[in-house]
Structures are given as C-alpha cells and as structure tokens.
Coordinates of C-alpha atoms and ligand atoms in Angstrom, one line a residue:
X6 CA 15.9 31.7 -21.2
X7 CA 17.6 28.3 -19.4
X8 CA 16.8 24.9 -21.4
X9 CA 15.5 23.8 -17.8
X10 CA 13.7 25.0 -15.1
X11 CA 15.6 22.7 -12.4
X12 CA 18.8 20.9 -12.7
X13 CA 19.5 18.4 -10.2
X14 CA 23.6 17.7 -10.1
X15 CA 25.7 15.7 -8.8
X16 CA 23.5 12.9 -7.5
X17 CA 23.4 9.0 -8.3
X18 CA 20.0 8.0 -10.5
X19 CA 18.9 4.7 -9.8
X20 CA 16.2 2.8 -11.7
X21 CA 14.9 -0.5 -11.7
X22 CA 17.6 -1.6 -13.9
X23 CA 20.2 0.8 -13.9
X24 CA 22.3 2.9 -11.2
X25 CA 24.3 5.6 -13.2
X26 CA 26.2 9.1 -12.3
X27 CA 24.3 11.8 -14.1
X28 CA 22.6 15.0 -13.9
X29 CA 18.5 15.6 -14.4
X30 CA 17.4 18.4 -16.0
X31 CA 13.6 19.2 -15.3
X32 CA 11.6 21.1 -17.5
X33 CA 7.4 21.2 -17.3
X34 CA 7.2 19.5 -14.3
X35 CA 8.5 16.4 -15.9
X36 CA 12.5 15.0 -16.7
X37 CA 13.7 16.8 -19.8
X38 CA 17.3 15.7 -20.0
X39 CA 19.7 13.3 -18.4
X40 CA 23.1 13.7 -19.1
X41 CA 27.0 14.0 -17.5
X42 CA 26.1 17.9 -16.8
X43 CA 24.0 20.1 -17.1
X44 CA 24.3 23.6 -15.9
X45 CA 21.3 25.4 -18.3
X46 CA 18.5 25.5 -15.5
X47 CA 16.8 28.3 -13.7
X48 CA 17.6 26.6 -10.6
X49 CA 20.1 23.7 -9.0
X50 CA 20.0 21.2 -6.2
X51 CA 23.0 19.9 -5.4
X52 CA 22.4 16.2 -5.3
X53 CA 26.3 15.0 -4.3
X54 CA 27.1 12.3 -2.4
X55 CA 22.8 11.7 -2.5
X56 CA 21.2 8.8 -4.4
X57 CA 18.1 9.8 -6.7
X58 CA 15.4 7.6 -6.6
X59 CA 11.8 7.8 -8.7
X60 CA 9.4 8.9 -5.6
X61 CA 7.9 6.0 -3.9
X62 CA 4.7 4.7 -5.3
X63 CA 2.5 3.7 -2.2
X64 CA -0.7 1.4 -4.6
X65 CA -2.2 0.3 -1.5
X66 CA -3.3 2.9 1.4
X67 CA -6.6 3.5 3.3
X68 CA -7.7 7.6 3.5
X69 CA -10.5 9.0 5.0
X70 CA -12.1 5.8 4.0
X71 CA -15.4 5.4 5.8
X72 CA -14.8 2.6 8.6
X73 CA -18.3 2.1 10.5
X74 CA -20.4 3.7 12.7
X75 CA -18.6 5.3 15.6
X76 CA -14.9 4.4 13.9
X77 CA -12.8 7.4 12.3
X78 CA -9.8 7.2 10.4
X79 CA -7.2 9.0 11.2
X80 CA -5.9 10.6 7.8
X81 CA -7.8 12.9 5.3
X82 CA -6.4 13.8 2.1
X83 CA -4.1 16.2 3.2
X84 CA -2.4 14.8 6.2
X85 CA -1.9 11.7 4.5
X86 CA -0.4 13.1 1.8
X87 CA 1.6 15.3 3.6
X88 CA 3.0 12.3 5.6
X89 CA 3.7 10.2 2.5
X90 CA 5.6 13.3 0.8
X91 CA 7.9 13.4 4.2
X92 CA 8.5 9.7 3.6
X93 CA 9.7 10.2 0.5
X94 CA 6.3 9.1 -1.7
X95 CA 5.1 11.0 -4.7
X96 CA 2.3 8.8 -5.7
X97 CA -0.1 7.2 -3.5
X98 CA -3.4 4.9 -4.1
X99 CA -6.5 4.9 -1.9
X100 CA -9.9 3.2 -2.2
X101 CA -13.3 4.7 -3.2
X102 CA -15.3 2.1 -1.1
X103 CA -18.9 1.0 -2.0
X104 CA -20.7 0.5 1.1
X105 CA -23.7 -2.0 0.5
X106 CA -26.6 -1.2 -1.0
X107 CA -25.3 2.1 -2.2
X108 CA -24.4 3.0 -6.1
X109 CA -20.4 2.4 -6.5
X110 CA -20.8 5.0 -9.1
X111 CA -21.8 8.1 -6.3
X112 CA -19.5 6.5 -4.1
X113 CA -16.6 7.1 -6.3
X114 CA -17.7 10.4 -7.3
X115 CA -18.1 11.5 -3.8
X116 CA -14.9 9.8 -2.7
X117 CA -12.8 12.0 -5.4
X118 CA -14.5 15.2 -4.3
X119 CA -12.6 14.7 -0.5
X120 CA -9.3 14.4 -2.9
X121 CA -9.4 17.4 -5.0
X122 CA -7.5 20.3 -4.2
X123 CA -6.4 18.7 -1.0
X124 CA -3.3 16.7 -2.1
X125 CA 0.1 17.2 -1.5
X126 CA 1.2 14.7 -4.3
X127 CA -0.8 12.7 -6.8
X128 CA -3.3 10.2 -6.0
X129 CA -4.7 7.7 -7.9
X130 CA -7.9 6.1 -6.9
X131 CA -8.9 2.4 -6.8
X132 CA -12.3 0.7 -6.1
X133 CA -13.4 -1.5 -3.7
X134 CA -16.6 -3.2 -5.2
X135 CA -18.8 -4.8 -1.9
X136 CA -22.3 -5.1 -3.6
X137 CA -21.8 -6.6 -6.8
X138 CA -25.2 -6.0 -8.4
X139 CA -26.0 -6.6 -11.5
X140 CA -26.4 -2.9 -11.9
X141 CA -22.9 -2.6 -10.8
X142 CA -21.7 -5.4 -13.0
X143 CA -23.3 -3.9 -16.0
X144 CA -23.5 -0.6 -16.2
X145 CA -21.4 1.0 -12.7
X146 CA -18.3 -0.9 -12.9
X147 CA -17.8 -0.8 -16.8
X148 CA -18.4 2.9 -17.0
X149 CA -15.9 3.8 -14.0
X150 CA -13.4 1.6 -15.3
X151 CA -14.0 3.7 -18.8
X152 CA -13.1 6.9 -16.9
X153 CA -10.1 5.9 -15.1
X154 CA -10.6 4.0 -12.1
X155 CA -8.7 1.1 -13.7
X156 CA -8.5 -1.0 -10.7
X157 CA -10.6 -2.4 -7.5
X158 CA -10.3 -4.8 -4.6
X159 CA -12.8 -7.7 -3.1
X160 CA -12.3 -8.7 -0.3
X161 CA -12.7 -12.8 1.0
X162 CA -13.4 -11.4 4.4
X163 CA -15.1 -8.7 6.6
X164 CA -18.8 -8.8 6.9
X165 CA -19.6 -5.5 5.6
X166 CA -17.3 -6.5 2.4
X167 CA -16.9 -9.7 1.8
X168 CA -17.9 -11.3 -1.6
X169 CA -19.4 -14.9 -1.9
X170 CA -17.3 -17.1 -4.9
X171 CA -20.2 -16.8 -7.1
X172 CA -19.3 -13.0 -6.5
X173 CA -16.2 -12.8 -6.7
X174 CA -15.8 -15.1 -10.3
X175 CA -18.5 -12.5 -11.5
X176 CA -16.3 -9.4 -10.8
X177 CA -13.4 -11.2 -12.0
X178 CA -15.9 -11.7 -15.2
X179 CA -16.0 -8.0 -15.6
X180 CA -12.3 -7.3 -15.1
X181 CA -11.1 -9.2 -17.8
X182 CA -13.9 -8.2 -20.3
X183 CA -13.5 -4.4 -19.3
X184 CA -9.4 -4.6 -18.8
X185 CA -9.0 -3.3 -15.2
X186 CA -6.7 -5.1 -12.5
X187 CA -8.4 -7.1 -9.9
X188 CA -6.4 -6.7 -6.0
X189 CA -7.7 -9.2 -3.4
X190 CA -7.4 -9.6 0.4
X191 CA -7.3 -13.3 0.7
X192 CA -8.0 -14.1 4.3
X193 CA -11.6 -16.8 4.4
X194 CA -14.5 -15.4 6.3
X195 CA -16.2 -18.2 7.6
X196 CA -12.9 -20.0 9.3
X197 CA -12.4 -16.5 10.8
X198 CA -15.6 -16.1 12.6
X199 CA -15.6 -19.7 13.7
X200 CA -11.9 -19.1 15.6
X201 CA -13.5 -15.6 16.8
X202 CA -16.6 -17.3 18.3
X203 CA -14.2 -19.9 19.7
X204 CA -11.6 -17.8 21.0
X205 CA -14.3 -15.7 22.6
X206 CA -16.2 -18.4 24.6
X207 CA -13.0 -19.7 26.1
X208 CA -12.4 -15.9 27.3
X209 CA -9.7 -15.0 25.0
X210 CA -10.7 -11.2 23.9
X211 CA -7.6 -8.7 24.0
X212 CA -6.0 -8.1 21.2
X213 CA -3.7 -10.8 20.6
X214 CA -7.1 -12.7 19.8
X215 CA -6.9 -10.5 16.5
X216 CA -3.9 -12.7 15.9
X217 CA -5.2 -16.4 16.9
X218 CA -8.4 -15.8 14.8
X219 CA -6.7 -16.0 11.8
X220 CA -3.9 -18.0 11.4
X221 CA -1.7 -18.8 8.4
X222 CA -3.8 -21.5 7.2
X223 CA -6.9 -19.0 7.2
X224 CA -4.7 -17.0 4.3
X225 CA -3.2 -19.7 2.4
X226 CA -7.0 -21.4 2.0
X227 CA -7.7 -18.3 0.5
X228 CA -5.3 -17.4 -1.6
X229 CA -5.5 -20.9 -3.3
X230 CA -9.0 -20.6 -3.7
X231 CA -8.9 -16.8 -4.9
X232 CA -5.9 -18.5 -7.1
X233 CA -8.4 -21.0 -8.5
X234 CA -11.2 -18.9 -9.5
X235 CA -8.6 -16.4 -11.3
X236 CA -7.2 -19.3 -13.1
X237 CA -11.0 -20.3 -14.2
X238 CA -11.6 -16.6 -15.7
X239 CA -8.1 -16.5 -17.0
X240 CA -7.4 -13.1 -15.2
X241 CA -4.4 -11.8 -13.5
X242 CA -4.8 -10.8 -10.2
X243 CA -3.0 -9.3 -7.3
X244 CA -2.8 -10.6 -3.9
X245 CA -2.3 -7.9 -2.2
X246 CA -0.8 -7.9 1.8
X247 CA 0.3 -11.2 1.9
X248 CA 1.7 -12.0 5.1
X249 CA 2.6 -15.6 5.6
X250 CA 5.0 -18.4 4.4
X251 CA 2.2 -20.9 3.4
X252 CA 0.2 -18.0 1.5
X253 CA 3.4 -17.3 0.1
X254 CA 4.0 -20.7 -1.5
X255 CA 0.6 -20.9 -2.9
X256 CA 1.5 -18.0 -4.8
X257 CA 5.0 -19.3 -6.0
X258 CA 3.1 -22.7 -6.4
X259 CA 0.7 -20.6 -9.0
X260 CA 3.5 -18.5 -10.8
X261 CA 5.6 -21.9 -11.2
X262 CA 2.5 -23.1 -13.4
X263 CA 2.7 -20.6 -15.5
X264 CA -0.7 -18.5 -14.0
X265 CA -0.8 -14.9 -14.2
X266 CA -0.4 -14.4 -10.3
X267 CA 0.9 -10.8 -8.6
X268 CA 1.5 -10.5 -5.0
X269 CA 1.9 -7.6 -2.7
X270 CA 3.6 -8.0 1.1
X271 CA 3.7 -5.0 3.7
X272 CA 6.9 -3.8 5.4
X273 CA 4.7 -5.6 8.8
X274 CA 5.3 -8.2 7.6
X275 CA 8.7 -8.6 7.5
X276 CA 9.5 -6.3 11.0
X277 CA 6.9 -7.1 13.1
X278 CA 5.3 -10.7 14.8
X279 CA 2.2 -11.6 16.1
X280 CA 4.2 -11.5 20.0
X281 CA 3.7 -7.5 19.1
X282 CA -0.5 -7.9 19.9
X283 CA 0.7 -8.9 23.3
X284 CA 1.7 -5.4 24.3
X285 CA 5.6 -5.8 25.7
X286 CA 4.0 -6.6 28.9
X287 CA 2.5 -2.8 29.1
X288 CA 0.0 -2.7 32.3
X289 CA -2.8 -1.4 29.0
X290 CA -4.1 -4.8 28.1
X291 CA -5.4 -2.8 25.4
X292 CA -1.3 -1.9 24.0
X293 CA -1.7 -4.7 21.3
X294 CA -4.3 -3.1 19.7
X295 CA -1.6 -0.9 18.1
X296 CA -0.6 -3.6 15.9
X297 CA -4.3 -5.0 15.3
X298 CA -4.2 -5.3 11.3
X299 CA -5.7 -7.8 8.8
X300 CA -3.8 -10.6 8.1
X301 CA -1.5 -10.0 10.9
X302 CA 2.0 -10.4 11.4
X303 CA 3.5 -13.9 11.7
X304 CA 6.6 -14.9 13.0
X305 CA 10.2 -14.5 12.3
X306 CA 10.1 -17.6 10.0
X307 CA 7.4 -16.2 8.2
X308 CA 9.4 -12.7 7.8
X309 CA 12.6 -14.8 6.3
X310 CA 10.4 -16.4 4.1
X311 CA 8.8 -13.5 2.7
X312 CA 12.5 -11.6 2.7
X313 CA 13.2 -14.9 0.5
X314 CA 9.9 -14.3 -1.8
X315 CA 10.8 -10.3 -2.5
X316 CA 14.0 -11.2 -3.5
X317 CA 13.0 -14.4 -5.8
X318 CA 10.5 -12.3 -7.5
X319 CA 7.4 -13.9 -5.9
X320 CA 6.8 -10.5 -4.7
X321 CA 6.8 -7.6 -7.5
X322 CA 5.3 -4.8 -4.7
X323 CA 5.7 -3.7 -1.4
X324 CA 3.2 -1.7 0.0
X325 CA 2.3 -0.2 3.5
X326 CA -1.8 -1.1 3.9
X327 CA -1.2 2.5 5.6
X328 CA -5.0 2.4 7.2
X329 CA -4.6 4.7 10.1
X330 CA -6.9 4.6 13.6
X331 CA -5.7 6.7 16.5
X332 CA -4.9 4.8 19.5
X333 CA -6.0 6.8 22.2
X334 CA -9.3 7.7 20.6
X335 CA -13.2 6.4 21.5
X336 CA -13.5 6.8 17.6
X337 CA -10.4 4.3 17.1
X338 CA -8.3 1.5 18.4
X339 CA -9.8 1.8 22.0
X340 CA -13.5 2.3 20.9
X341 CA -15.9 1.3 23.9
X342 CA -16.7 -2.7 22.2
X343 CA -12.8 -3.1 21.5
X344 CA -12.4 -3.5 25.1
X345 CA -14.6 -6.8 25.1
X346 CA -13.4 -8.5 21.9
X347 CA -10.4 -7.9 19.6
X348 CA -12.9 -8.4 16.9
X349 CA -14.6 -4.7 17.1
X350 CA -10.8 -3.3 17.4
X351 CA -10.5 -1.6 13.7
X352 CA -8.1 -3.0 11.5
X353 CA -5.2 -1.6 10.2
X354 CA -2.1 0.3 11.3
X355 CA -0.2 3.7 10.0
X356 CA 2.6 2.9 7.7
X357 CA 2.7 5.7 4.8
X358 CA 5.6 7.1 5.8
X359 CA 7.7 4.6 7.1
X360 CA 7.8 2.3 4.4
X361 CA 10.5 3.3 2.4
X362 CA 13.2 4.0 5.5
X363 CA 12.4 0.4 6.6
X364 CA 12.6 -1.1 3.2
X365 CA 15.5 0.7 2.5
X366 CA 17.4 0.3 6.0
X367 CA 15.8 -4.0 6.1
X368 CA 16.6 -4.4 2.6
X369 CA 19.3 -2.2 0.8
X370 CA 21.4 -1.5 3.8
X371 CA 21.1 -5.0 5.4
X372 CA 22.2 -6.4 2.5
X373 CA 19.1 -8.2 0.9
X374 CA 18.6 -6.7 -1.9
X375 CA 19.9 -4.5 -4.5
X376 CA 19.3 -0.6 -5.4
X377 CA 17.5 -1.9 -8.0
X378 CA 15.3 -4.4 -6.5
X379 CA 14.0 -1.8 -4.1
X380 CA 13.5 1.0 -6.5
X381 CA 11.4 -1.8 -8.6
X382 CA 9.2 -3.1 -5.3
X383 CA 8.7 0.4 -4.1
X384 CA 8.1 2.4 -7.5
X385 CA 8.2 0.9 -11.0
X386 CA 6.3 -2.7 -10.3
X387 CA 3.4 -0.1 -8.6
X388 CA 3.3 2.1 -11.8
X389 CA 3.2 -1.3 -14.3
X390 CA 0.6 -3.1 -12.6
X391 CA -1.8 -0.4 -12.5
X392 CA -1.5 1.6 -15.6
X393 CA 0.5 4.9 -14.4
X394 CA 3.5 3.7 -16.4
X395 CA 5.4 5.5 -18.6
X396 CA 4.0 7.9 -16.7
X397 CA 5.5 7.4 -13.3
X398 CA 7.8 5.0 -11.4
X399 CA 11.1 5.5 -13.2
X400 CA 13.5 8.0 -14.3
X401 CA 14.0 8.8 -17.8
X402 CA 13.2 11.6 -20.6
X403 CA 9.1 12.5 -20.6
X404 CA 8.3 10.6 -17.1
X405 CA 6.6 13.0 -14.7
X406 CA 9.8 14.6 -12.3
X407 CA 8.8 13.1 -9.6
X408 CA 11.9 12.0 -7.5
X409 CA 13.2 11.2 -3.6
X410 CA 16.3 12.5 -2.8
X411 CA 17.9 9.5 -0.6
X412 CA 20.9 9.8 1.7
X413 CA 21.9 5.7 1.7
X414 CA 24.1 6.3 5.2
X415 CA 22.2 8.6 7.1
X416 CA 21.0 6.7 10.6
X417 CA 17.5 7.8 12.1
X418 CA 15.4 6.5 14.8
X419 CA 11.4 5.8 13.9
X420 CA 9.8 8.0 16.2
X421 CA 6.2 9.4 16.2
X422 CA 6.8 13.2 17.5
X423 CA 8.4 13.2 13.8
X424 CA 6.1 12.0 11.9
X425 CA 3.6 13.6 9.9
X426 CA 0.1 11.4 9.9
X427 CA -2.7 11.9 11.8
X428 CA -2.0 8.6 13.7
X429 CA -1.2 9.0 17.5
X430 CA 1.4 6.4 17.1
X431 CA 3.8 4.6 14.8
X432 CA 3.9 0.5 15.5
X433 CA 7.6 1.0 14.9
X434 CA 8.0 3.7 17.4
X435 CA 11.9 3.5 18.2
X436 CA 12.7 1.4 14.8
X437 CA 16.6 2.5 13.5
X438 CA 17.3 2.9 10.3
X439 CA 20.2 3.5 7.5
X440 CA 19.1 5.4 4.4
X441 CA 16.3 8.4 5.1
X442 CA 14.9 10.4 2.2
X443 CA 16.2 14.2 2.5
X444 CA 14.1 16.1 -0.4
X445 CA 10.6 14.6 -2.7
X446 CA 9.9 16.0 -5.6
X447 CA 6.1 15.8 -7.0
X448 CA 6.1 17.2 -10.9
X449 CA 9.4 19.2 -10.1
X450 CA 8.4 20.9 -7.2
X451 CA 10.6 20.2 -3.8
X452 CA 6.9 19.3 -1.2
X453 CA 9.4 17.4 1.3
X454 CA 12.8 18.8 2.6
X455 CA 14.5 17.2 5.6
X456 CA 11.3 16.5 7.4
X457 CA 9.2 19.3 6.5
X458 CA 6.4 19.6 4.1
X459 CA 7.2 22.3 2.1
X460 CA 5.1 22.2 -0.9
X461 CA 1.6 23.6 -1.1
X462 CA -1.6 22.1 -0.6
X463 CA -3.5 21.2 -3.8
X464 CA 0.1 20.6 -5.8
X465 CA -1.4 16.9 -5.8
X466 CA -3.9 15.8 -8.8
X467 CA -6.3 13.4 -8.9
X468 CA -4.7 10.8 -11.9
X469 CA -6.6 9.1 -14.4
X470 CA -5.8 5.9 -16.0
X471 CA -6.7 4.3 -19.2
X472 CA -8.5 0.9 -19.1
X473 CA -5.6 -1.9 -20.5
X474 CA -7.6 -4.0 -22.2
X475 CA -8.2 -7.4 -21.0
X476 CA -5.1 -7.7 -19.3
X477 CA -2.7 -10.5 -20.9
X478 CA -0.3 -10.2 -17.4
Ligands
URP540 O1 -5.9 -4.3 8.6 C1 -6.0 -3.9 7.5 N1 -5.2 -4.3 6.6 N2 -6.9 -2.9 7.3 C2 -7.1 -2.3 6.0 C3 -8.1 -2.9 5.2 C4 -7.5 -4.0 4.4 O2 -7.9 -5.1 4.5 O3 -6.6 -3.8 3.6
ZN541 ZN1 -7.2 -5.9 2.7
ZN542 ZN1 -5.6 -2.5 2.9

C-alpha cells in the first residue's frame, strides 16, 4: 500500500513565512509529508511551474442570511460554497444572525441546519448577537461559545442590529470572561440617519446617496469609540471592513499604544470608489445600486492608504464582506422602496470569489506585497484570529490538506458568465487580472479544477472551535 494517498509534485509551497521547492504528500485528508520528492502516493498532480498556496480562508461572508421582509440573498450554502471553491477558498465564515427578540441559541441552531450536508468546503460559523438580553448574556452566549461558535459581530449601525454602548461594553464583558473574539462594523447610527434624512429632503435618493450618507468621518467616529470601549474591557477586537484612511489611522493610532486592536479591509476597498454608485453614466439611475455596500468605497487616496496599512501590518486580514443581492430582482437591489431612497437598497455586494485573483493580481503581481504577505492576509491571519489554527491556514505536517493550486502568470478577465455565485453580477465585471487559481483542494479532495466545481456536495463540514480563553491578543 502507497505511504500517501495524493502526492502533489513539482509545485512551489508558499506560507506565511516561507516559499520553498518541495513536494506534499497527502494522507487522511490532511498533509502527511513535505519533502524534495515523493513518488509513494496512490495518485499525483503535477504541480510544475504552479505555486501552492494554503486555500483561502474567507472569515467574513453573508449566506442565506435572513435580510428583511421582501429582501433575498442571493447565495445558499451550496452556491456560495461552490463559488468560493472556484475562487480558490477552502474555508469560509458566515453569520448565524439573531434577529430581535428571538433566542440566539435557536437561531444558531437553525442557521447550521441550512449548512449541513450542503457545503462544498468547510464552514465555520460566527454570531451576530442583536438583542443582548440578559438571557443572552448569561446563559445563550456563554453556552454557544462553549460549543464552538467562538466568535460574533455587533454591529454600531443598522436599525434592526445596532447595539447601544451600554450594549455593546456588555457583550464585550462576556467575550473576554468567556474567551471568544469580538468583530465589529464600526460605522455610527445616529450621524447616519441624520445625513439620510438630510440627503433625502434635498432630493438626493439614487444610490450614490448610499455613499454621501456616510462618510469617512461617520467610520472613524466609530472606530475610535468601538476602540475606546475595547480598551475599557481590556478585549481585543476586530474591526472588521474598514474602508477609509481616517478609520484607518484610528486603528494604527490604537495599535501604536500598545491596545490589542485587529482590522479587516475588503478587496472594495482598495479597487473600487464611491464615483462607482454613480452608474458610469448608464441611462438605469438605479446602476449604482450594484456597488451599494456598508461602509462604501472611498476614493483613490483612501485605496493607497489602505494598500499602505496591509502592507505596514495595520491590516492582518483581507476579507470579501461577500453578502450577495441580485440586481435585477424585486427581492434585491432593485426592490420596489430602493427606487425612492438609496436607504431601502440592501447592502452588500458579491465578492467570494473574486477576492483572491484581485488580491493576488492588485497585490502580488503589482508589486505591493510579497507571496508571503498575501498568503498571511488571505489564509493564516484568518485561521489565528479565530481559533481554526493549527488546524487550517498553512502548510505543514498534520494541517488539514487543504490547498489552491495558483498559476502566478496566467491573465484573466473578471466576468460574470464565469462565475459561480448566485449573484446576477460581479461589481468588477471586466476587472484583469495576473495570477488565477487552477485546482482547490478541501481535505485532499480536488472540488475546483480550472473553473469547474468538481467535488461533491456535502464534502464541506460544519467546523467547531474551542473557546481561547480570555483572549490575551
Ligand atoms: O454592505 C455590507 N457590508 N453588507 C453586509 C453586512 C455587513 O455589514 O457586513
Ligand atoms: Zn458589517
Ligand atoms: Zn459583512
């Protein structure tokens, strides 16, 4: 019998810290050997002239996540699995919401039931806690952070979400006493509906309202203030889709200090400007509405800024926000209220599987950054901060086999009739890029191969974590 069940030869591994010329040897659905060659396996991919990467690890996407009466997201389980396996993901992490008033306990429960069996690659699921009761506080929240739901997000903003400070410094309470990892969207909610209410008296409701609504200085308020209250409980937090220079400093401001600050940016924010929610002068005044997202994208001094913050360090993760509405869809972006205010157009735009080609082609192939530092942003950081480490995000003996294939010089063109979400549009429709994942591996198995979804239904599990302990970073 072969020492392995797979070999891949030939190819370049990269991790976060090393890039080396060696061949993996996969055994168990997990990496069994590394070494010059190996030639004992069952099976062989030739890997030549290919660079292997740990799959991507996507810690912040929206699936099947309920969105308000009359909205529907666009992705279930399966197709947005599917499409992050073509992009070259093996791990991603949605959000078991609590809508208010309801138990965060069924909601969870009831959010992993729409996962099971209908993954292409491993999920691991966060919380978003919107009704912090004291039921929640001390019974709900402790106990699912006991069984493996490690992490959650608040939210500053949205009025079927947003948490008050008192709120907020509570769950933060509970996070450091239970040892889970706090994410939050720092935008402020009452600044946000005062600009909408203005904006919308003085007739400004198409989408580039979205954009004019919430300004940089609506962000960086609250990432100070979210910065503040973290300081106060002594927790680390995560700050998660930050979009904007002066956000961007209060973060480097907080890490200089010494405070146990994380932050998350989006590949829209480093591609894409506010001039996008204007349309390109389409004849649909609706058009924008395909780059509505929450914050939204700045300018071009904002994307150098936050190219200058991923490669300082200010930014350990890049995530897509992947939260998927079809365009041309009653039950999405052009819903009948979007049509007189921005402000009923649903947030959020389909990234899942374009985040790694634009990182890569942005960042690696322009020059920005290293091999490393985007195998760290996309991958390792992902798996560290939120407890799937040793497990996943890097290559080496006993870490789960789960690898992308990458060809560094191989151009594409974004384009939507390729892609594999159930989106009916990609914001970066016509986008080039340099680098394109050829092959993902989930566990050992090939599920992605030159822009097909080969593997079967049901491969991906539903991961658990262990609770860190009051986290010390
Ligand atoms: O616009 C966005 N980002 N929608 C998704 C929800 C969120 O705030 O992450
Ligand atoms: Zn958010
Ligand atoms: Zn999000």
């Amino acid at each position: 019998m072969p020492e392995f069940d797979l070999a891949i030869r030939g190819g370049t591994l990269v991790t976060a810290a090393d890039t080396v010329r060696a061949d993996l040897g996969i055994r168990d659905g997990r990496i069994a050997g590394i070494a010059e060659r190996i030639t004992d396996a069952a099976r062989t991919i030739d890997a030549s002239g290919l660079l292997v990467l740990p799959g991507g690890i996507d810690s912040h996407v929206h699936i099947a996540q309920d969105s308000g009466p009359g909205i529907v997201m666009a992705d279930d389980f399966a197709s947005a699995t599917r499409a992050a396996a073509a992009g070259g993901n093996t791990c991603v992490m949605p959000f078991a919401l609590q809508p208010r008033g309801a138990s965060l306990r069924e909601a969870t429960h009831a959010y992993r039931a729409l996962a099971e069996g209908q993954c292409h690659i491993d999920v691991a699921i966060h919380l978003i806690v919107s009704d912090p009761t004291p039921a929640v506080l001390g019974q709900e929240l402790p106990a699912l952070i006991a069984e493996g739901y490690t992490s959650f997000k608040v939210f500053m903003t949205y009025d079927d979400l947003v948490l008050n400070d008192r709120q907020i410094l509570d769950v933060f309470d509970v996070a450091r006493r239970e040892g889970a990892r706090v994410m939050v969207h720092a935008e402020g909610y009452d600044a946000i509906r005062y600009m909408t209410e203005k904006l919308e008296r003085a007739g400004q409701t198409t989408p580039y309202g979205h954009a004019l609504s919430r300004p940089q200085l609506v962000e960086r308020e609250a990432a100070h203030r979210a910065i503040a209250h973290a300081e106060l409980v002594d927790l680390p937090i995560v700050i998660v889709h930050v979009s904007g220079e002066q956000a961007m400093e209060q973060i480097a401001w907080a890490k200089a200090r010494g405070l146990k600050i994380h932050a998350e940016t989006c590949p829209q924010y480093l591609t894409l400007t506010a001039e996008d929610l204007k349309g390109h002068g389409s004849d649909d005044p609706m058009a924008g509405a395909k780059y509505v997202c929450s914050p939204p994208p700045r300018d071009t001094a904002s994307q150098a800024a936050i190219w200058r913050g991923i490669e300082t360090g200010v930014f350990e993760i890049v995530s897509s926000d992947h939260c998927p509405f079809r365009y041309d869809d009653s039950a999405g972006k052009l819903n009948p209220r979007a049509k007189t205010s921005f402000r009923y157009v649903p947030n959020g735009i389909p990234g899942i599987e374009t985040r790694l080609p634009i990182l890569f082609s942005e960042g690696v192939s322009a020059g920005r950054i290293s091999l490393n530092r985007f195998v760290a942003i996309t991958a390792t950081n992902h798996a560290r901060l939120y407890a799937l480490y040793p497990r996943k995000g890097s290559i080496g003996v006993g870490f789960d086999a789960d690898l992308a294939l990458w060809d560094p010089n191989r151009r594409e063109t974004i384009r939507q009739a390729n892609l594999h979400h159930g989106a009916d549009y990609t914001p970066w429709e016509g986008f080039a890029v340099t680098g394109w994942p050829v092959m993902t591996l989930a566990r050992g198995e090939v599920v992605a191969e030159d822009g097909r979804v080969v593997g079967a239904l049901g491969h991906g599990r539903v991961l658990d974590r262990t609770a860190q302990g009051a986290p010390s970073s």
